[in-house]
mmCIF file of C-alpha atoms in Angstrom:
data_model
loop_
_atom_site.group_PDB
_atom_site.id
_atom_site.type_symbol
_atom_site.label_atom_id
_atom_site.label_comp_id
_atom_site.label_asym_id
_atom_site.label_seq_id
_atom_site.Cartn_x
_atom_site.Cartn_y
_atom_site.Cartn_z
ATOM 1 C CA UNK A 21 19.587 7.875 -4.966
ATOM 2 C CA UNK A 22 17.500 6.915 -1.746
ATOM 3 C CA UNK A 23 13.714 6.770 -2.446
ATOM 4 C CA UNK A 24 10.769 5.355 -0.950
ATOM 5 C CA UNK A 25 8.262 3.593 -3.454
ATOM 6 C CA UNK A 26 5.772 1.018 -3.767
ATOM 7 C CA UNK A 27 5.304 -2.053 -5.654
ATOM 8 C CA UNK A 28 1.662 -1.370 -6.861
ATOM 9 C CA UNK A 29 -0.066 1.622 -7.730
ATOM 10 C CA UNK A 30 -3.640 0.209 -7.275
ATOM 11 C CA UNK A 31 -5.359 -2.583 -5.153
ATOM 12 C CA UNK A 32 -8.701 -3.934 -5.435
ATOM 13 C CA UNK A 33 -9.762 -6.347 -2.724
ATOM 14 C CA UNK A 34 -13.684 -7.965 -1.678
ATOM 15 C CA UNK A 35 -15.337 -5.993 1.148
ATOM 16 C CA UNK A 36 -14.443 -8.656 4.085
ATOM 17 C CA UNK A 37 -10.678 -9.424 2.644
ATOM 18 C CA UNK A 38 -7.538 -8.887 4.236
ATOM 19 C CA UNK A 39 -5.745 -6.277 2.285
ATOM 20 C CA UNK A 40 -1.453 -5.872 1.802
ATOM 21 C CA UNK A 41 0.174 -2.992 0.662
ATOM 22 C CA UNK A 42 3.881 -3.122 0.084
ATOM 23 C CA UNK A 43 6.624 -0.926 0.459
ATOM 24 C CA UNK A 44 10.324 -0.756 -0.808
ATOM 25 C CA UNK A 45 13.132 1.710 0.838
ATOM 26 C CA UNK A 46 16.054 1.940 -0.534
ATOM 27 C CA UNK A 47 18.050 3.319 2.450
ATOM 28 C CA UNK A 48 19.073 1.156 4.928
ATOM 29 C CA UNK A 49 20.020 3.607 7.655
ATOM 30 C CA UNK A 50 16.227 4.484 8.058
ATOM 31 C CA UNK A 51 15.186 4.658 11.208
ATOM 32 C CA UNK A 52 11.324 5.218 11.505
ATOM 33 C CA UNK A 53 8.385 4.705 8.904
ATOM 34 C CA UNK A 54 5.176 5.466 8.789
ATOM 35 C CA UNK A 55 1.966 4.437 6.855
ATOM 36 C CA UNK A 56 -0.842 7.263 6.221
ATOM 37 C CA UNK A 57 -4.313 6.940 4.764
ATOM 38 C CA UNK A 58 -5.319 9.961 2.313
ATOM 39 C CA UNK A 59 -9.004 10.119 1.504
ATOM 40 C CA UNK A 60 -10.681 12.194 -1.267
ATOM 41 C CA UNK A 61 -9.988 16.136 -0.646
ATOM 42 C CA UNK A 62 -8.509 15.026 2.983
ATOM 43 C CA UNK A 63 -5.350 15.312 4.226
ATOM 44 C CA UNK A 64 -3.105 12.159 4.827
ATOM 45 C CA UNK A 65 -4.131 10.870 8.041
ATOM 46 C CA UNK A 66 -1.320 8.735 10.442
ATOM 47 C CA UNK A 67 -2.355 5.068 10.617
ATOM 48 C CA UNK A 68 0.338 3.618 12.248
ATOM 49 C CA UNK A 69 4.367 4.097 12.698
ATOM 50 C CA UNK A 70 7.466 1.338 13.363
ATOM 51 C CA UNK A 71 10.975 2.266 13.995
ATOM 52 C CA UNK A 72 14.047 -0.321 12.565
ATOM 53 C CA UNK A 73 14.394 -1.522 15.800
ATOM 54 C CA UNK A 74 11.028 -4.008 15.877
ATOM 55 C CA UNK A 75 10.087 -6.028 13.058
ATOM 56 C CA UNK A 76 6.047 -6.124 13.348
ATOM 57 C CA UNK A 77 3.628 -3.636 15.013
ATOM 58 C CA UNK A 78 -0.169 -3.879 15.508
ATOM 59 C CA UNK A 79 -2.862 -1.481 15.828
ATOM 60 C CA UNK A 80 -6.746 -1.669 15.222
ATOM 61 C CA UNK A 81 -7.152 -3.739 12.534
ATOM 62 C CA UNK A 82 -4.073 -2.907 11.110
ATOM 63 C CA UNK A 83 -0.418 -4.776 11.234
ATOM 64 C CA UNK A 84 2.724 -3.220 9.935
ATOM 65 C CA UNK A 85 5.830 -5.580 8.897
ATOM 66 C CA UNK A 86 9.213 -4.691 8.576
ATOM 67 C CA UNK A 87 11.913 -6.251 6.893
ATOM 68 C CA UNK A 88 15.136 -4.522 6.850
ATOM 69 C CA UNK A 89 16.898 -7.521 5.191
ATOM 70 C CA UNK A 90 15.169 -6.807 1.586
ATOM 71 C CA UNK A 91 14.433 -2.927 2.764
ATOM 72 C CA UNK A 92 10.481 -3.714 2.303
ATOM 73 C CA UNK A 93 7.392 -1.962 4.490
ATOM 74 C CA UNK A 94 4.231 -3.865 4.188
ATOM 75 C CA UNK A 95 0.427 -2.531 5.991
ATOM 76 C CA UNK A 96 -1.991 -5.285 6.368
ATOM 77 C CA UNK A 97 -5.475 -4.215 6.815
ATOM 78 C CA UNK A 98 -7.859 -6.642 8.517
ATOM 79 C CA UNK A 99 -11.362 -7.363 7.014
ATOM 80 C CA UNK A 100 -10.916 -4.860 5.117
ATOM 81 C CA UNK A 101 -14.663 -2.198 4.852
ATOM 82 C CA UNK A 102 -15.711 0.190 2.683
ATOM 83 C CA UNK A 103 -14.160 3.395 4.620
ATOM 84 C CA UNK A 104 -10.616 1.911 4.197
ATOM 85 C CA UNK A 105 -11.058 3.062 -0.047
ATOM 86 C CA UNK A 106 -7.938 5.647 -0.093
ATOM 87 C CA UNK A 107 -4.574 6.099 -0.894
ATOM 88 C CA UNK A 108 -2.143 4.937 1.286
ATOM 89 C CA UNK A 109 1.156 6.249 2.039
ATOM 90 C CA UNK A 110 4.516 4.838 3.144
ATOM 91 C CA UNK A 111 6.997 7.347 4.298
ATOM 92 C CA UNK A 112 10.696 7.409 5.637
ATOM 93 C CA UNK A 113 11.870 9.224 7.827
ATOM 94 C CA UNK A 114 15.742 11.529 6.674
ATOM 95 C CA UNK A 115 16.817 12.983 9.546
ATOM 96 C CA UNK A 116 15.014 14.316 12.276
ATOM 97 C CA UNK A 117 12.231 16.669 10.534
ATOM 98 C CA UNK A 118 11.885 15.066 6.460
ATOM 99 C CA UNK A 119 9.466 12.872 6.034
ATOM 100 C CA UNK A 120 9.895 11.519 2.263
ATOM 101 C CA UNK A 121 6.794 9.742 0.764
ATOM 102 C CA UNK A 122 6.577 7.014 -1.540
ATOM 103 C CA UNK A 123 4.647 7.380 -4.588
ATOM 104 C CA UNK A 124 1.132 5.632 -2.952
ATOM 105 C CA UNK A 125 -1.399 3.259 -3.201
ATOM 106 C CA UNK A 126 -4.898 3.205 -4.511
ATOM 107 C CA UNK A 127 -7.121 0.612 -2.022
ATOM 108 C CA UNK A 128 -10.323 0.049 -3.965
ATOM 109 C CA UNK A 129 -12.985 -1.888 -2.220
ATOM 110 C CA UNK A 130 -15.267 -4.368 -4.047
ATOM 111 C CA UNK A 131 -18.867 -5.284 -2.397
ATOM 112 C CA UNK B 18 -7.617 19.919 20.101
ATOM 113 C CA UNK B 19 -6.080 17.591 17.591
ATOM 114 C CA UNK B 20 -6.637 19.818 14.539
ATOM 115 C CA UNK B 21 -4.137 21.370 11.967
ATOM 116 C CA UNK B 22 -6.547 23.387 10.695
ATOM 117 C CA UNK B 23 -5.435 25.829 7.371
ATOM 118 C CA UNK B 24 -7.626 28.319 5.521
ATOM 119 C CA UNK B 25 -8.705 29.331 2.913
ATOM 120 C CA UNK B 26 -9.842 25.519 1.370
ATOM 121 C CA UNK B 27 -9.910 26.601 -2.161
ATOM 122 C CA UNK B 28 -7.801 29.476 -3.730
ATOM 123 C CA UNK B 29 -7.972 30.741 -7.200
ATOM 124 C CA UNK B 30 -5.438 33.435 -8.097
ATOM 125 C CA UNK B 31 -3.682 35.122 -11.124
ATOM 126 C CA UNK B 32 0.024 35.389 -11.761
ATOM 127 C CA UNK B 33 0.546 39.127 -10.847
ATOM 128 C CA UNK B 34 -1.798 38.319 -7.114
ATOM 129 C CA UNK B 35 -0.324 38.135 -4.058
ATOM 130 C CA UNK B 36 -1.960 35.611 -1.461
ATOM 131 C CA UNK B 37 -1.497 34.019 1.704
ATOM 132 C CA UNK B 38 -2.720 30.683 2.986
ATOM 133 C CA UNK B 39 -2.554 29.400 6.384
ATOM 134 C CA UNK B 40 -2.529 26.732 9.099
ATOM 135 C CA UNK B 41 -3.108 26.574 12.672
ATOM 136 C CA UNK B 42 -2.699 24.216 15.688
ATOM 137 C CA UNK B 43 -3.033 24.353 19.418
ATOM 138 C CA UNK B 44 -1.382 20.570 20.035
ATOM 139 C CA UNK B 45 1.552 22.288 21.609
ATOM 140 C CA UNK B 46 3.642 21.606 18.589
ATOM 141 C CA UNK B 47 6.934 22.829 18.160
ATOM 142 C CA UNK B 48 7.498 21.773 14.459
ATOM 143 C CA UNK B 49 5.726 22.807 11.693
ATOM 144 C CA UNK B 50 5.605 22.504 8.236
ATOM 145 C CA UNK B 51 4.889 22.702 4.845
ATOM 146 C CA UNK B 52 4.179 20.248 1.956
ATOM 147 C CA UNK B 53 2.918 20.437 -1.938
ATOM 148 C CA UNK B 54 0.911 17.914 -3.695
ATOM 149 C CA UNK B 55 0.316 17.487 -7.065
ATOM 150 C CA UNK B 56 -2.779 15.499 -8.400
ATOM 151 C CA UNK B 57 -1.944 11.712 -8.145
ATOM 152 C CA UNK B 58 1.649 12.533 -6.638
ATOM 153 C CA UNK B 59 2.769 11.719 -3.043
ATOM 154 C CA UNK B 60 3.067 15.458 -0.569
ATOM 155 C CA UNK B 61 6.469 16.838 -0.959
ATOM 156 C CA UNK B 62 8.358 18.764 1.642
ATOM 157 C CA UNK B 63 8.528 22.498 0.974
ATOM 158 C CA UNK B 64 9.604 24.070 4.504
ATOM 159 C CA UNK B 65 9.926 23.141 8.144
ATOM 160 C CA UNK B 66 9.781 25.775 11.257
ATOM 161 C CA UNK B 67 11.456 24.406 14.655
ATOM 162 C CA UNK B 68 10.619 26.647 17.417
ATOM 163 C CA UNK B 69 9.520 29.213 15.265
ATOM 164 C CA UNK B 70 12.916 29.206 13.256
ATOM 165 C CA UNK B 71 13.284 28.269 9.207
ATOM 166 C CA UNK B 72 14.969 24.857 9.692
ATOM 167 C CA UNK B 73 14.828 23.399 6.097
ATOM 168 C CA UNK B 74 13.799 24.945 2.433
ATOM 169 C CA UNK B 75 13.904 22.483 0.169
ATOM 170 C CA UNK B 76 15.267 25.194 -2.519
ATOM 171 C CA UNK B 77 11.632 26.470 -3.215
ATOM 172 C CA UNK B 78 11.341 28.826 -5.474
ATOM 173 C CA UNK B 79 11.210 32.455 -3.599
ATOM 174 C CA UNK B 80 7.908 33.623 -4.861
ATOM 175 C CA UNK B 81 6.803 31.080 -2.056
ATOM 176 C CA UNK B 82 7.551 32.695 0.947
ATOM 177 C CA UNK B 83 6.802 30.764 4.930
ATOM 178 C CA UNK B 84 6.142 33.173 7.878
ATOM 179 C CA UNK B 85 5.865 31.625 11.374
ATOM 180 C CA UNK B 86 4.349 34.114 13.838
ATOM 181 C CA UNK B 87 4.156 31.964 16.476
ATOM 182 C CA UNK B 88 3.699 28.741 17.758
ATOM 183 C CA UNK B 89 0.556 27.956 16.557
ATOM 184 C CA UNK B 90 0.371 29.867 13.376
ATOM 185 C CA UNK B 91 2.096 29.518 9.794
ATOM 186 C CA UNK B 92 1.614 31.120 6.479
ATOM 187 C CA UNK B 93 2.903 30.750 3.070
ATOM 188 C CA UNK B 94 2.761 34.095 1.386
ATOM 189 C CA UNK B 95 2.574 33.473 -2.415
ATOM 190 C CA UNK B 96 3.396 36.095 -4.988
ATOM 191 C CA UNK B 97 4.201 36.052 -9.054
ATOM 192 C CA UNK B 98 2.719 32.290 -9.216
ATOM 193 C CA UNK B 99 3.024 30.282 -11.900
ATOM 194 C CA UNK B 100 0.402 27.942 -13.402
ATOM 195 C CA UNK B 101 2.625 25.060 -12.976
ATOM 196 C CA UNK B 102 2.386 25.984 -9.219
ATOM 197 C CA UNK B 103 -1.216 24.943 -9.060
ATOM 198 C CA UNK B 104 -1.917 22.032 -6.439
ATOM 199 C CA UNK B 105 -3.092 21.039 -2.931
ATOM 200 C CA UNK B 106 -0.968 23.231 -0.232
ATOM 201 C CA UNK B 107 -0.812 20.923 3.144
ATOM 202 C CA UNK B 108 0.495 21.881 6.525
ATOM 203 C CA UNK B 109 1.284 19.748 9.453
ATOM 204 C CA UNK B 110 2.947 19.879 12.599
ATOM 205 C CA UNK B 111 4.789 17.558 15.197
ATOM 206 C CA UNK B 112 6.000 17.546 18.403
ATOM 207 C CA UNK B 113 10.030 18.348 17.787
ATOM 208 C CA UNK B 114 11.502 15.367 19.238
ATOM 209 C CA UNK B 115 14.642 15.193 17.092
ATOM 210 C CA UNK B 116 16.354 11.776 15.621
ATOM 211 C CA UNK B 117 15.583 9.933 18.915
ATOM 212 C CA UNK B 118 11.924 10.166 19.207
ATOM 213 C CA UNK B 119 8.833 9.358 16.490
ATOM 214 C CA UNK B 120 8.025 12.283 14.591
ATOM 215 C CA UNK B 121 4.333 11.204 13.939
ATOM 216 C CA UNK B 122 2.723 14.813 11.978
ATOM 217 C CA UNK B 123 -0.410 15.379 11.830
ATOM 218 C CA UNK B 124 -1.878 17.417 8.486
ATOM 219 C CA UNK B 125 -4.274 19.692 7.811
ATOM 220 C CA UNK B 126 -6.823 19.303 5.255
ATOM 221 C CA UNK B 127 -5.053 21.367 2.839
ATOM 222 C CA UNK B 128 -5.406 24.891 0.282
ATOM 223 C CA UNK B 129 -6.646 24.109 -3.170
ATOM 224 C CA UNK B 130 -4.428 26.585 -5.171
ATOM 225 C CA UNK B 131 -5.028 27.382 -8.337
ATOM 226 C CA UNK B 132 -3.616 29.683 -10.640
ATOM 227 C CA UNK B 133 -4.297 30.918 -13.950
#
């Protein structure tokens, strides 16, 4: 079946480290992805999006990569702080309105 | 205003109650929708309004129930609950752009349901 999932479930990285969460997708007619950040009793919050027809996208301290090749997301966080401690979300877009989520990652940040 | 905003944050309800939560915007936001997360689980897609029409159930159960009023406004009237049912409620909205556009959506902070 198609699914969305991740290859780890947590991450623990040094206050001041780069940080890489990875992705797989299994369907290779997606079209647009997006990474979300869910803090504690929040909501997930959009971080950044990339449709299959770019390979890389940056934003504020944040990079996505796509490789359609192997099907594989990745979100690289930049000196990565305190306030990035979530859980982070891929998600794949089916058809115009479904969003499906992967199953998330916990980013743990060490002083 | 770049707020989904959805009351009540916390619900506790019995089996035989009938509640309603719900979730606002004034974005200008054509789609609308509704989600379900479990503890430790990623949000799941319950129901999505396009202009103000039903445009997907992912066969929920029917003692879940999605109203959309208007634009801005949509509810999720809940009635003969199960335990089981007991999670965070989220609603979010996006600009209907179809395949060809982005369909960035933006959540609310979610209902705390919980029923006993």
């Amino acid at each position: 079946g198609e699914s969305v999932g991740l290859h780890l479930p947590t991450l623990s990285v040094q206050e001041g480290d780069n940080s890489i969460i990875n992705c797989a997708y299994s369907n290779s007619a997606s079209d647009y992805f997006i990474w979300y950040k869910q803090e504690s009793g929040k909501g997930p919050q959009f971080i950044i999006d990339i449709r299959s027809n770019m390979d890389k996208r940056q934003g504020q301290r944040v990079t996505v990569l796509l490789n359609k090749t192997v099907k594989h997301l990745s979100l690289q966080i930049a000196a990565t702080q305190p306030g990035d401690s979530a859980v982070y979300f891929c998600a794949e877009r089916q058809g115009a309105q479904k969003l499906v989520f992967g199953q998330g990652t916990r980013l743990t940040i060490n002083p | 205003d770049t707020e989904v905003t959805q009351t009540p944050k916390h619900l506790v309800m019995g089996m035989t109650n009938k509640k309603s939560l719900k979730c606002e915007q004034h974005m200008g936001h054509r789609a609308m929708y509704w989600y379900k997360q479990k503890a430790k689980k990623p949000p799941e897609l319950m129901f999505v309004y396009s202009y103000e029409k039903l445009s997907i159930n992912e066969s929920v159960p029917s003692r879940f129930s999605p109203e959309c009023p208007n634009s801005s406004l949509l509810n999720l009237h809940l009635h003969a609950l199960q335990p089981e049912d007991s999670a965070l409620y989220l609603c979010a909205s996006s600009q209907d752009t179809g395949l060809w556009g982005t369909n960035e959506q933006f959540f609310g902070p979610g209902t705390r349901l919980t029923v006993l």
